[in-house]
CSV table of C-alpha atoms in Angstrom, one decimal:
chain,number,residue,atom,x,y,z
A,1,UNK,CA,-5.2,-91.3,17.3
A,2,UNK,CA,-7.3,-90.5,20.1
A,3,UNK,CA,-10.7,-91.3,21.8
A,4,UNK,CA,-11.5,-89.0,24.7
A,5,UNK,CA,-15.1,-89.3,26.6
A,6,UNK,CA,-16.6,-87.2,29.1
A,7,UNK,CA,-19.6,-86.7,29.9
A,8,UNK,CA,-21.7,-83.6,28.0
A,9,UNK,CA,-23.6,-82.1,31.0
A,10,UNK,CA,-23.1,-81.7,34.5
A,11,UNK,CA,-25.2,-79.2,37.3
A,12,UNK,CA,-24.1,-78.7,40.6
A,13,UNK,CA,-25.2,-76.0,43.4
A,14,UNK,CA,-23.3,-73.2,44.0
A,15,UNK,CA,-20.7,-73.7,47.1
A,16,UNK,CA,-20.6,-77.6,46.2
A,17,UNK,CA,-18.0,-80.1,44.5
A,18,UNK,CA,-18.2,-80.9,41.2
A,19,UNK,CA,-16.1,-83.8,39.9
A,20,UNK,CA,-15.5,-83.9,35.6
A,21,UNK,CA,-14.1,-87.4,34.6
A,22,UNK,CA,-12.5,-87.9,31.3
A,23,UNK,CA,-11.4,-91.0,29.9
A,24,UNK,CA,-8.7,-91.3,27.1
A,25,UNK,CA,-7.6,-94.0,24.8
A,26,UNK,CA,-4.5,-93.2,23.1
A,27,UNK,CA,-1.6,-94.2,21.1
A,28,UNK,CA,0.6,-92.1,22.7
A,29,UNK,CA,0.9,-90.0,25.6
A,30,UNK,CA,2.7,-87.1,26.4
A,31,UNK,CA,0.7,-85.1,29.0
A,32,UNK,CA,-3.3,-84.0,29.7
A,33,UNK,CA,-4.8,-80.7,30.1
A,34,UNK,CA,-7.7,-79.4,31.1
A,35,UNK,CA,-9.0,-75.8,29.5
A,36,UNK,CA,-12.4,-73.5,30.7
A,37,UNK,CA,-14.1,-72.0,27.6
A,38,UNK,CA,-16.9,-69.6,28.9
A,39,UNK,CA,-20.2,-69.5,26.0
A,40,UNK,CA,-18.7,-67.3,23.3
A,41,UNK,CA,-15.1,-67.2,24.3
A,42,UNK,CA,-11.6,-68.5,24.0
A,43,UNK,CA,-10.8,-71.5,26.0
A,44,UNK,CA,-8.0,-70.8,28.8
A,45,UNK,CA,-5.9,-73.1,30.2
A,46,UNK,CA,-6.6,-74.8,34.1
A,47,UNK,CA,-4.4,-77.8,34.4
A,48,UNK,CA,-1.7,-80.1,33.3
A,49,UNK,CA,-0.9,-83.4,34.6
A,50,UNK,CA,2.0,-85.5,33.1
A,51,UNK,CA,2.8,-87.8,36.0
A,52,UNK,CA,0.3,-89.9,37.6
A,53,UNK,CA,-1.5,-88.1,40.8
A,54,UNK,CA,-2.9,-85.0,41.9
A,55,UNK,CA,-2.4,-81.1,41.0
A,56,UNK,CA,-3.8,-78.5,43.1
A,57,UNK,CA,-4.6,-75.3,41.8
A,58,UNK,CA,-7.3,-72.9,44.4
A,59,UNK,CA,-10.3,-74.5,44.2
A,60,UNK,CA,-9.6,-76.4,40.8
A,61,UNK,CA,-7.5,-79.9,41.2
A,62,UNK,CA,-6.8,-82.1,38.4
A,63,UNK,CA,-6.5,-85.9,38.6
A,64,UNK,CA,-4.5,-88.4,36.5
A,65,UNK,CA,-3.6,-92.1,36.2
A,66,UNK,CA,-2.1,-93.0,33.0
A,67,UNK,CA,-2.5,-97.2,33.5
A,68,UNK,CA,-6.0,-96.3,33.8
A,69,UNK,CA,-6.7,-94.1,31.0
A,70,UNK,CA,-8.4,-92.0,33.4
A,71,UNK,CA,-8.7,-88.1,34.8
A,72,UNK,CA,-10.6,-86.0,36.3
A,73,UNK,CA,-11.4,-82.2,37.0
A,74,UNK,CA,-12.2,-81.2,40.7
A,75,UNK,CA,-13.8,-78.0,41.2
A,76,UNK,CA,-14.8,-77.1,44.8
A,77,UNK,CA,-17.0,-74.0,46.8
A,78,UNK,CA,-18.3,-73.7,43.1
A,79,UNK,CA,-19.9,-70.0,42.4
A,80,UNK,CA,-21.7,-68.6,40.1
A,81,UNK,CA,-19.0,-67.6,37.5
A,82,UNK,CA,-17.9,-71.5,37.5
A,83,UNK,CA,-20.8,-72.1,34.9
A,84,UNK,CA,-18.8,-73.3,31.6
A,85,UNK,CA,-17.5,-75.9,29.3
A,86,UNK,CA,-14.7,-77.9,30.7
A,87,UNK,CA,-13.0,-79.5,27.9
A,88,UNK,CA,-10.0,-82.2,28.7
A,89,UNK,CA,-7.3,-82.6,26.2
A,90,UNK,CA,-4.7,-85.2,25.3
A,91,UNK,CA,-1.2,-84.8,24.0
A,92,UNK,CA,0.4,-87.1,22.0
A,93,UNK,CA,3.6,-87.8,21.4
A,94,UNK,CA,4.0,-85.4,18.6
A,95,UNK,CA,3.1,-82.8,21.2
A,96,UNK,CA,-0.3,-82.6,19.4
A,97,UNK,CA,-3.7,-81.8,21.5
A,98,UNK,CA,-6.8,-83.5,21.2
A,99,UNK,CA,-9.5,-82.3,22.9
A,100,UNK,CA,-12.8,-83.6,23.9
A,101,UNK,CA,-16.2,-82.7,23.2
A,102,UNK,CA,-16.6,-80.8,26.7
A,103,UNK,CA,-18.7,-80.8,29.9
A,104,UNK,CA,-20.9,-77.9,30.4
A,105,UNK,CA,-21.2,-77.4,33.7
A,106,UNK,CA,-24.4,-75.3,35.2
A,107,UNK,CA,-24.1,-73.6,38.6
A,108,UNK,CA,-27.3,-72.7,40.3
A,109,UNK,CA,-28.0,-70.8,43.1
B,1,UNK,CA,-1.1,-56.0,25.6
B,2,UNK,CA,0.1,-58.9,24.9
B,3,UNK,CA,-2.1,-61.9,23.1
B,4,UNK,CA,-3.3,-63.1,20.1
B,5,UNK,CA,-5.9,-61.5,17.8
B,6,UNK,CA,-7.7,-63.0,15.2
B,7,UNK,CA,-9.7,-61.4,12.2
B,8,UNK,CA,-12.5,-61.0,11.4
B,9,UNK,CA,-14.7,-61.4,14.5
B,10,UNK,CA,-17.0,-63.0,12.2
B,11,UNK,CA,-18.1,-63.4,8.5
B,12,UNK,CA,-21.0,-64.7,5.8
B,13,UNK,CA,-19.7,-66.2,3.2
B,14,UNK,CA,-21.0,-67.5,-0.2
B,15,UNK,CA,-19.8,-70.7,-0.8
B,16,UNK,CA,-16.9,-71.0,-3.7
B,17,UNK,CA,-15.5,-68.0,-2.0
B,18,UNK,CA,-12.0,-67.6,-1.4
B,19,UNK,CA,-11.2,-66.8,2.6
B,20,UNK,CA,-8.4,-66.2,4.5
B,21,UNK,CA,-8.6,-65.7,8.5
B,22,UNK,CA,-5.9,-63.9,10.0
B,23,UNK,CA,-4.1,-64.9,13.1
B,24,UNK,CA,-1.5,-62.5,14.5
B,25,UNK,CA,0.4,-63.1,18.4
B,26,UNK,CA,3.0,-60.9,20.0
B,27,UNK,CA,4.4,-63.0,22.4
B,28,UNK,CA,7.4,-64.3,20.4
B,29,UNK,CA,5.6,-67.6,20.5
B,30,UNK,CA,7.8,-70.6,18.0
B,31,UNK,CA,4.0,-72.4,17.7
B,32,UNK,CA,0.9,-71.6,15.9
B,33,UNK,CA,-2.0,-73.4,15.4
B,34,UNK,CA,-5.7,-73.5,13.9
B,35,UNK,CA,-9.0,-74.9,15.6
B,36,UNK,CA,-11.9,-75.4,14.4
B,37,UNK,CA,-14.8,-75.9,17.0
B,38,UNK,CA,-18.5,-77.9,16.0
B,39,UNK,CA,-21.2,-78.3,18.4
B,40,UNK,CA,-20.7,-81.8,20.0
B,41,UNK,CA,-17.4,-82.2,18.4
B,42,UNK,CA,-15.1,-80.2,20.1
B,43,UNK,CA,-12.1,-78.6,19.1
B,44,UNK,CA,-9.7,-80.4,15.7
B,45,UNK,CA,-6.9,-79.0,14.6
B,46,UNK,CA,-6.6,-77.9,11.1
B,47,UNK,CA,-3.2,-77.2,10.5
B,48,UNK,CA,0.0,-76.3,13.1
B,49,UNK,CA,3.4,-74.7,12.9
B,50,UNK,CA,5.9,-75.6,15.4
B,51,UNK,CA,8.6,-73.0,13.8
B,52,UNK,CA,8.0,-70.0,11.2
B,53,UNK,CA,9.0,-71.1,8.0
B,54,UNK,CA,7.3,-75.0,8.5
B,55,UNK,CA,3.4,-76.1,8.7
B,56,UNK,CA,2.4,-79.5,9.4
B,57,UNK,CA,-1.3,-81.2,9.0
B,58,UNK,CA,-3.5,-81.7,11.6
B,59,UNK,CA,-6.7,-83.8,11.9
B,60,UNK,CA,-8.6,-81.9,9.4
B,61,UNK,CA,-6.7,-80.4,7.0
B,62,UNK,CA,-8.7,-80.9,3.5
B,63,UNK,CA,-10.3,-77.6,2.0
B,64,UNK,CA,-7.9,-75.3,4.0
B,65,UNK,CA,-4.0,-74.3,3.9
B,66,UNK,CA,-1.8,-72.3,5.9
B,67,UNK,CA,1.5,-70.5,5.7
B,68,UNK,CA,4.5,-69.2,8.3
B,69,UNK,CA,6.4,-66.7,6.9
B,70,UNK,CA,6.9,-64.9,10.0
B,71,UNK,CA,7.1,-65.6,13.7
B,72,UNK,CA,3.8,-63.3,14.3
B,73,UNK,CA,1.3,-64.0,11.7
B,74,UNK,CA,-0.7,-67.6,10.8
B,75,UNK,CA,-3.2,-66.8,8.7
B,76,UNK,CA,-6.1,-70.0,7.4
B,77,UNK,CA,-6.9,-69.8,3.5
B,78,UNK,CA,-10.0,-71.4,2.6
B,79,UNK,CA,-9.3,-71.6,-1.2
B,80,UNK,CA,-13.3,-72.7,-2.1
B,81,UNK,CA,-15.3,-72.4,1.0
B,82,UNK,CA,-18.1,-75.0,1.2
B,83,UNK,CA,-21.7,-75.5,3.7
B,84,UNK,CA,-19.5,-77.7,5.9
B,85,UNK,CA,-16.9,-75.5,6.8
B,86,UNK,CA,-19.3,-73.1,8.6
B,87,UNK,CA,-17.8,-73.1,12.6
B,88,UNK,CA,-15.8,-71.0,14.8
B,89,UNK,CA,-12.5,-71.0,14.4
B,90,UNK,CA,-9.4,-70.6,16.6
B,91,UNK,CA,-6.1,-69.9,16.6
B,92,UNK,CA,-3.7,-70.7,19.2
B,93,UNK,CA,0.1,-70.0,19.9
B,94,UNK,CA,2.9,-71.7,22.8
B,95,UNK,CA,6.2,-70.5,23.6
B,96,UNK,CA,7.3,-74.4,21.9
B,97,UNK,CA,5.5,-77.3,20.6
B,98,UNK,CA,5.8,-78.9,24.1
B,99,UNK,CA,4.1,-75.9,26.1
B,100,UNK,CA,0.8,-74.7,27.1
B,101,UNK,CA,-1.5,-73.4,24.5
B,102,UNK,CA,-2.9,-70.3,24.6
B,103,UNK,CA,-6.2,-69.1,22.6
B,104,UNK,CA,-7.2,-66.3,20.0
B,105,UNK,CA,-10.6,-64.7,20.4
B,106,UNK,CA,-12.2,-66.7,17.5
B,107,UNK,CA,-13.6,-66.4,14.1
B,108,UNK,CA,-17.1,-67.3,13.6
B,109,UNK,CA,-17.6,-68.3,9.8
B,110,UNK,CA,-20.9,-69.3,8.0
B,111,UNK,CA,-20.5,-70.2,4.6
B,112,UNK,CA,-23.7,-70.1,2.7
């Protein structure tokens, strides 16, 4: 199974870096992803890191070392509309997802 | 336009009441699957399909069942609701098993 932690609130300024760290323990891996689910909606995907290192997507970037257990979520020159849950998710190796409980990130002016 | 839709939006149910929640995606997408999402939980999987015509169990299966008769259409029967399946519910589709899921609107379901 899995065991994914990260942390359940987070509130940054707008036009600042906020960093989302999520930690896995799993007994298999076969990728990590990281979805935005605005209050009320459907999550949508963000990122996908498979291989150790750094994915840069705009202003989102997505971190990943697998010896570590570790990832995080980079989002820079945060605005308004970057208020959300930002939930990381770990695939094992029957291609199955497990998510964790989410960061809900607050933006204020 | 292309997506998934999922019906109803949201319901009230008394509990010991049969459900089903329909999940439909027109994007010729080989796997389905079923969320459900609790406060401070995040989102488990119910049930999954990597192929129409198979189903597979997820993390929390009990009290709910699923069937893949078509390529399109997942739909989640709960055969005896109870209290503690009230949540929101969410189906999700990828091209295969390997790929990136993408997400239905929801279903938002209190069972009373």
């Amino acid at each position: 199974g899995q065991n994914i932690d990260q942390p359940t609130e987070m509130t940054a300024t707008e036009g600042a870096i906020v960093q989302i760290n999520c930690t896995y323990q799993t007994s298999g891996f076969n990728g990590l992803f990281w979805y935005q689910q605005h209050a009320g909606e459907a999550p949508t995907f963000l990122s996908y890191n498979v291989l150790d290192g750094l994915e840069e997507k705009g202003r989102f970037s997505s971190f990943l070392s697998r010896s570590k257990g570790y990832s995080y979520l980079l989002l820079k020159e945060l605005q308004m509309k970057d208020s959300a849950s930002y939930l990381c998710a770990v695939r094992d190796a029957d291609y199955k997802l497990s998510f964790g409980a989410g960061t809900t990130v607050t933006v204020r002016a | 336009i292309a997506g998934i839709t999922q019906a109803p939006t949201s319901q009230i149910l008394a509990a010991g009441r049969r459900m089903t929640l329909r999940c439909t995606q027109d994007m010729r997408h080989n796997a389905m699957y079923w969320y459900r999402q609790d406060l401070g939980l995040g989102l488990r999987l119910i049930h999954y399909s990597n192929t129409a015509g198979t189903t597979g169990k997820g993390e929390v299966p009990d009290g709910y069942s699923v069937s893949r008769a078509n390529t399109d259409d997942f739909p989640l029967t709960l055969a005896s609701a109870v209290p503690s399946q009230t949540s929101v519910y969410f189906c999700a589709s990828s091209r295969t098993s390997e790929g990136e899921q993408f997400f239905g609107p929801g279903t938002r379901l209190t069972v009373l």
